[in-house]
Structures are given as structure tokens and as C-alpha cells.
Short mmCIF file of C-alpha atoms in Angstrom, two decimals:
data_model
loop_
_atom_site.label_atom_id
_atom_site.label_comp_id
_atom_site.label_asym_id
_atom_site.label_seq_id
_atom_site.Cartn_x
_atom_site.Cartn_y
_atom_site.Cartn_z
CA GLU X 1 69.75 -167.30 -20.65
CA THR X 2 66.32 -166.17 -20.47
CA GLY X 3 64.63 -168.04 -23.77
CA VAL X 4 63.89 -164.82 -24.77
CA THR X 5 65.65 -163.74 -28.11
CA GLN X 6 65.66 -160.40 -29.74
CA SER X 7 66.64 -159.01 -33.23
CA PRO X 8 68.48 -157.17 -34.85
CA THR X 9 71.07 -156.92 -31.40
CA HIS X 10 72.13 -153.49 -32.83
CA LEU X 11 70.83 -151.10 -35.86
CA ILE X 12 71.65 -147.74 -37.20
CA LYS X 13 68.71 -145.34 -38.74
CA THR X 14 67.89 -141.85 -39.81
CA ARG X 15 65.36 -139.57 -38.91
CA GLY X 16 62.13 -140.30 -40.15
CA GLN X 17 62.54 -143.59 -41.27
CA GLN X 18 60.80 -146.72 -39.93
CA VAL X 19 61.85 -149.53 -38.06
CA THR X 20 60.81 -153.36 -36.83
CA LEU X 21 61.99 -155.21 -33.85
CA ARG X 22 61.59 -158.73 -33.15
CA CYS X 23 61.07 -160.64 -30.31
CA SER X 24 60.69 -164.32 -29.35
CA SER X 25 59.02 -165.08 -26.13
CA GLN X 26 60.47 -167.80 -23.74
CA SER X 27 58.53 -171.23 -24.07
CA GLY X 28 55.26 -171.46 -22.74
CA HIS X 29 54.83 -167.92 -21.89
CA ASN X 30 51.47 -166.19 -23.50
CA THR X 31 52.01 -162.69 -23.10
CA VAL X 32 55.16 -160.27 -24.36
CA SER X 33 55.48 -156.33 -23.19
CA TRP X 34 58.15 -154.04 -24.67
CA TYR X 35 60.48 -151.52 -22.66
CA GLN X 36 62.45 -148.75 -23.89
CA GLN X 37 65.58 -147.37 -22.20
CA ALA X 38 67.73 -144.34 -22.86
CA LEU X 39 70.78 -144.22 -21.69
CA GLY X 40 71.49 -144.06 -17.96
CA GLN X 41 67.84 -144.57 -17.00
CA GLY X 42 65.76 -147.31 -16.27
CA PRO X 43 63.74 -149.22 -18.62
CA GLN X 44 60.03 -147.56 -19.63
CA PHE X 45 57.49 -149.82 -20.34
CA ILE X 46 55.87 -149.22 -23.69
CA PHE X 47 53.17 -151.72 -24.10
CA GLN X 48 51.74 -155.69 -23.71
CA TYR X 49 50.58 -157.60 -25.84
CA TYR X 50 48.25 -160.78 -24.78
CA ARG X 51 46.16 -163.14 -27.28
CA GLU X 52 47.55 -161.15 -30.01
CA GLU X 53 46.05 -157.90 -28.62
CA GLU X 54 47.10 -155.07 -27.05
CA ASN X 55 46.57 -155.07 -23.26
CA GLY X 56 48.17 -152.07 -21.44
CA ARG X 57 50.10 -149.25 -22.73
CA GLY X 58 52.34 -147.02 -21.07
CA ASN X 59 53.49 -143.04 -22.33
CA PHE X 60 54.42 -143.73 -25.90
CA PRO X 61 52.52 -141.99 -28.91
CA PRO X 62 50.89 -143.99 -31.48
CA ARG X 63 53.49 -144.15 -33.97
CA PHE X 64 54.96 -146.97 -31.39
CA SER X 65 52.62 -149.70 -32.67
CA GLY X 66 52.80 -153.82 -32.04
CA LEU X 67 51.81 -157.35 -33.07
CA GLN X 68 51.91 -160.28 -31.53
CA PHE X 69 51.60 -163.63 -33.59
CA PRO X 70 49.67 -167.37 -32.63
CA ASN X 71 53.15 -168.23 -31.84
CA TYR X 72 53.67 -165.46 -29.08
CA SER X 73 56.74 -163.84 -30.89
CA SER X 74 55.75 -159.95 -30.63
CA GLU X 75 57.20 -156.78 -32.92
CA LEU X 76 58.00 -153.55 -32.29
CA ASN X 77 57.10 -150.64 -35.03
CA VAL X 78 58.14 -147.57 -34.42
CA ASN X 79 57.43 -144.99 -37.28
CA ALA X 80 58.64 -141.41 -37.92
CA LEU X 81 61.78 -141.94 -36.05
CA GLU X 82 63.08 -139.27 -33.50
CA LEU X 83 66.74 -138.65 -32.49
CA ASP X 84 65.16 -139.50 -29.03
CA ASP X 85 64.09 -142.68 -30.06
CA SER X 86 67.83 -143.77 -29.78
CA ALA X 87 67.63 -146.09 -26.89
CA LEU X 88 67.65 -149.98 -25.89
CA TYR X 89 64.27 -151.91 -26.69
CA LEU X 90 63.97 -154.66 -24.42
CA CYS X 91 61.09 -157.28 -24.57
CA ALA X 92 60.03 -159.49 -21.86
CA SER X 93 57.53 -162.85 -22.03
CA SER X 94 55.89 -163.69 -18.73
CA LEU X 95 52.38 -165.49 -18.02
CA MET X 96 48.94 -163.26 -18.12
CA GLY X 97 47.73 -163.62 -14.87
CA MET X 98 51.42 -164.23 -12.86
CA ASN X 99 51.50 -160.81 -11.69
CA THR X 100 53.51 -162.21 -8.90
CA GLY X 101 55.54 -164.42 -11.24
CA GLU X 102 58.86 -162.88 -12.75
CA LEU X 103 59.69 -161.21 -16.32
CA PHE X 104 62.18 -162.90 -18.51
CA PHE X 105 63.63 -159.99 -20.33
CA GLY X 106 65.82 -160.73 -23.73
CA GLU X 107 69.16 -158.67 -24.33
CA GLY X 108 67.73 -156.24 -26.41
CA SER X 109 67.89 -154.06 -29.24
CA ARG X 110 70.07 -150.93 -29.64
CA LEU X 111 68.69 -148.50 -32.21
CA THR X 112 70.40 -145.63 -32.85
CA VAL X 113 68.66 -142.67 -34.81
CA LEU X 114 70.85 -140.50 -36.56
CA ASP L 1 51.87 -147.52 -9.74
CA ALA L 2 53.47 -146.49 -6.00
CA LYS L 3 56.86 -144.89 -6.08
CA THR L 4 59.97 -146.18 -4.85
CA THR L 5 63.13 -145.00 -3.97
CA GLN L 6 66.85 -146.00 -3.75
CA PRO L 7 69.72 -144.75 -3.36
CA ASN L 8 71.75 -143.58 -6.63
CA SER L 9 74.69 -146.19 -6.02
CA MET L 10 76.48 -148.36 -3.58
CA GLU L 11 79.63 -149.85 -2.84
CA SER L 12 80.80 -153.09 -1.19
CA ASN L 13 83.78 -154.92 -0.81
CA GLU L 14 83.83 -158.20 -2.33
CA GLU L 15 83.04 -161.28 -0.27
CA GLU L 16 80.77 -158.69 2.14
CA PRO L 17 77.22 -158.89 2.60
CA VAL L 18 75.69 -155.97 0.73
CA HIS L 19 72.35 -154.20 2.08
CA LEU L 20 70.15 -152.40 -0.66
CA PRO L 21 67.85 -150.10 0.90
CA CYS L 22 64.45 -149.22 -0.59
CA ASN L 23 61.85 -146.74 0.30
CA HIS L 24 57.98 -147.35 -0.45
CA SER L 25 56.11 -145.50 1.70
CA THR L 26 53.00 -144.96 -0.51
CA ILE L 27 52.62 -149.02 -0.99
CA SER L 28 49.10 -150.70 -1.03
CA GLY L 29 48.14 -153.51 0.68
CA THR L 30 48.46 -155.57 -2.30
CA ASP L 31 51.30 -154.62 -4.15
CA TYR L 32 54.33 -157.22 -4.20
CA ILE L 33 57.77 -155.82 -3.50
CA HIS L 34 59.69 -157.18 -6.86
CA TRP L 35 63.42 -156.72 -7.19
CA TYR L 36 65.53 -157.09 -10.35
CA ARG L 37 68.98 -156.00 -11.43
CA GLN L 38 70.79 -155.45 -14.61
CA LEU L 39 74.23 -156.55 -15.42
CA PRO L 40 76.23 -154.61 -18.16
CA SER L 41 74.76 -154.49 -21.63
CA GLN L 42 71.90 -157.58 -20.25
CA GLY L 43 68.34 -157.36 -19.99
CA PRO L 44 66.96 -157.10 -16.17
CA GLU L 45 66.71 -160.49 -14.38
CA TYR L 46 64.44 -161.34 -11.91
CA VAL L 47 66.29 -160.98 -8.37
CA ILE L 48 63.05 -161.65 -5.79
CA HIS L 49 59.93 -160.83 -4.28
CA GLY L 50 57.57 -160.63 -1.52
CA LEU L 51 54.56 -159.63 0.28
CA THR L 52 54.93 -159.15 3.89
CA SER L 53 57.28 -161.95 5.18
CA ASN L 54 61.02 -161.87 4.86
CA VAL L 55 61.99 -164.20 1.68
CA ASN L 56 65.09 -165.98 0.74
CA ASN L 57 66.37 -167.54 -2.05
CA ARG L 58 69.43 -168.68 -4.04
CA MET L 59 70.72 -165.34 -4.76
CA ALA L 60 69.34 -163.05 -2.33
CA SER L 61 67.21 -162.57 0.63
CA LEU L 62 64.31 -159.70 1.21
CA ALA L 63 63.95 -158.56 4.50
CA ILE L 64 60.27 -156.12 5.10
CA ALA L 65 59.53 -153.65 7.44
CA GLU L 66 56.65 -154.39 9.51
CA ASP L 67 54.77 -151.53 8.12
CA ARG L 68 56.07 -152.19 4.49
CA LYS L 69 57.18 -148.79 3.91
CA SER L 70 60.42 -149.83 3.33
CA SER L 71 62.94 -153.28 2.44
CA THR L 72 65.99 -154.06 2.00
CA LEU L 73 67.63 -156.59 -0.30
CA ILE L 74 70.45 -158.81 0.98
CA LEU L 75 73.18 -159.86 -0.81
CA HIS L 76 75.10 -162.49 1.99
CA ARG L 77 78.43 -162.41 -0.29
CA ALA L 78 78.91 -159.92 -2.56
CA THR L 79 80.88 -161.41 -5.80
CA LEU L 80 82.26 -159.48 -8.63
CA ARG L 81 79.40 -160.86 -11.06
CA ASP L 82 77.01 -158.73 -8.79
CA ALA L 83 78.18 -155.58 -9.95
CA ALA L 84 75.04 -154.27 -11.37
CA VAL L 85 72.06 -151.17 -11.14
CA TYR L 86 69.50 -153.11 -9.01
CA TYR L 87 66.13 -152.03 -9.13
CA CYS L 88 63.41 -152.10 -6.55
CA ILE L 89 59.63 -152.26 -8.23
CA LEU L 90 56.01 -152.49 -6.88
CA ARG L 91 53.83 -154.61 -8.42
CA ALA L 92 49.99 -154.39 -8.00
CA SER L 93 48.74 -158.16 -7.84
CA THR L 94 46.01 -157.73 -10.46
CA GLY L 95 46.14 -155.75 -13.93
CA ALA L 96 48.37 -155.38 -16.62
CA ASN L 97 51.65 -157.73 -16.15
CA ASN L 98 54.11 -154.89 -16.52
CA LEU L 99 56.71 -153.27 -13.85
CA PHE L 100 57.76 -149.85 -13.49
CA PHE L 101 61.05 -149.09 -13.04
CA GLY L 102 62.77 -146.16 -11.65
CA THR L 103 66.44 -145.65 -11.95
CA GLY L 104 67.54 -148.02 -8.86
CA THR L 105 71.01 -148.76 -7.25
CA ARG L 106 74.34 -149.03 -9.00
CA LEU L 107 76.26 -151.28 -7.01
CA THR L 108 79.81 -151.26 -7.60
CA VAL L 109 82.11 -154.24 -6.00
CA ILE L 110 85.59 -153.69 -5.13
CA PRO L 111 87.59 -156.84 -5.11
#
């Protein structure tokens, strides 16, 4: 148990729809990052939020967006879903400035786009 | 971020030691070497990290080459629960607090 919880655990959407995934970070952690993991691949960094602002982004289009709330929980929003968006979406919490420290991952939300 | 190279898969017998190699020839002087593992149907979990010296914790040991261009994660006695994908990651000491994963090494533990 990492203390990082994600919801929903599984969901199915159709192409063109929008989806919101949620993450509660571990107590005391102020930074949340999101990753996309396609089948058989390692997780790919989407973006990171600190103090309610995005402060790092991977190679993902603008239709991937996020929010961080004052309690450090976070949302990942994906608009205009495409078939290739089918993946496991992972949330990780950490403490900003502790680049040598560990990231704590949730168990992920598995999204299927039909 | 500098790249790492790992074998796609390895096998080990239960209760035997396992040495998982990682090459990182372009590592910079301030990059830390991190290892995470991902058990089936779970998110990645931290295993160990180091900079220059060898490191030990309750889960594993990390042996770092003197030139830092390679490292080895050592599981002293493999159990069935250690079957997972192991990722070797270089992490800058400053900047965004994120990780760049490769495809990792899939470890199979044979009973």
C-alpha cells in the first residue's frame, strides 16, 4: 500500500469522448505526476503538478490536461479520445525538491477506448 | 535524460541470487541511478537508488561500477513474489520530479 489511490480502476469509452481520472496523493506529498503505460511498454511521463500548476510535461498533445487541488489531489483529463489512448494511467506522488527520493505510484486506471 | 539499456528478460530459480544488469554509458556526474519494479497488475514501486557507492536496503543491493557506466541490482534470494519487470532509471538531481522509464527487464522466478 502506497497511500496513493486512483479512480476509477477500469473504464470503457468510445472514440471522441472525454474522460476524467482522479488521484489522491500520499499524505504530506505536494507533487503529483501522471504516466501513461501502453501494453508491454514502460510508463511514459505525461505531466507533473506542483502548487496547483503544471511544472513539467512529456511529449503529449494539449488534449491531455490536468488539475491539482489545494489538498494536492489531482485529475487527468483527456479530450477527443483516440483508440491509441487505451492504456493504464498511473498517478505518482512525491515531495518537490526531493529528486533523490522515491515516487509512490497508485495501481492505475485502465482505460479502454473503442 | 540519459538512456539505460537492460536485457529484455531473465530467469532465476527460487531462493537463488539474481543479478540484474543495467548499462548507462552516457550518465552525467549528477545523475542518480534508480531502480523500480512493477509487479503484475500494480503500479511501479521503488526498490533502491544510489549515486556512486554501493547501496543496500531491505529489498536489494545496488552495485555501481567505478566509472558509473553500469550498475547491477542484486536480489539476494529470489522469491516468487520478486517476479516483476525491473526498471533501471537515471534521474537528474535537479529539475522536474519525474522518471523516464525504458522497457525494463522481465524477471521470471522458477519454483
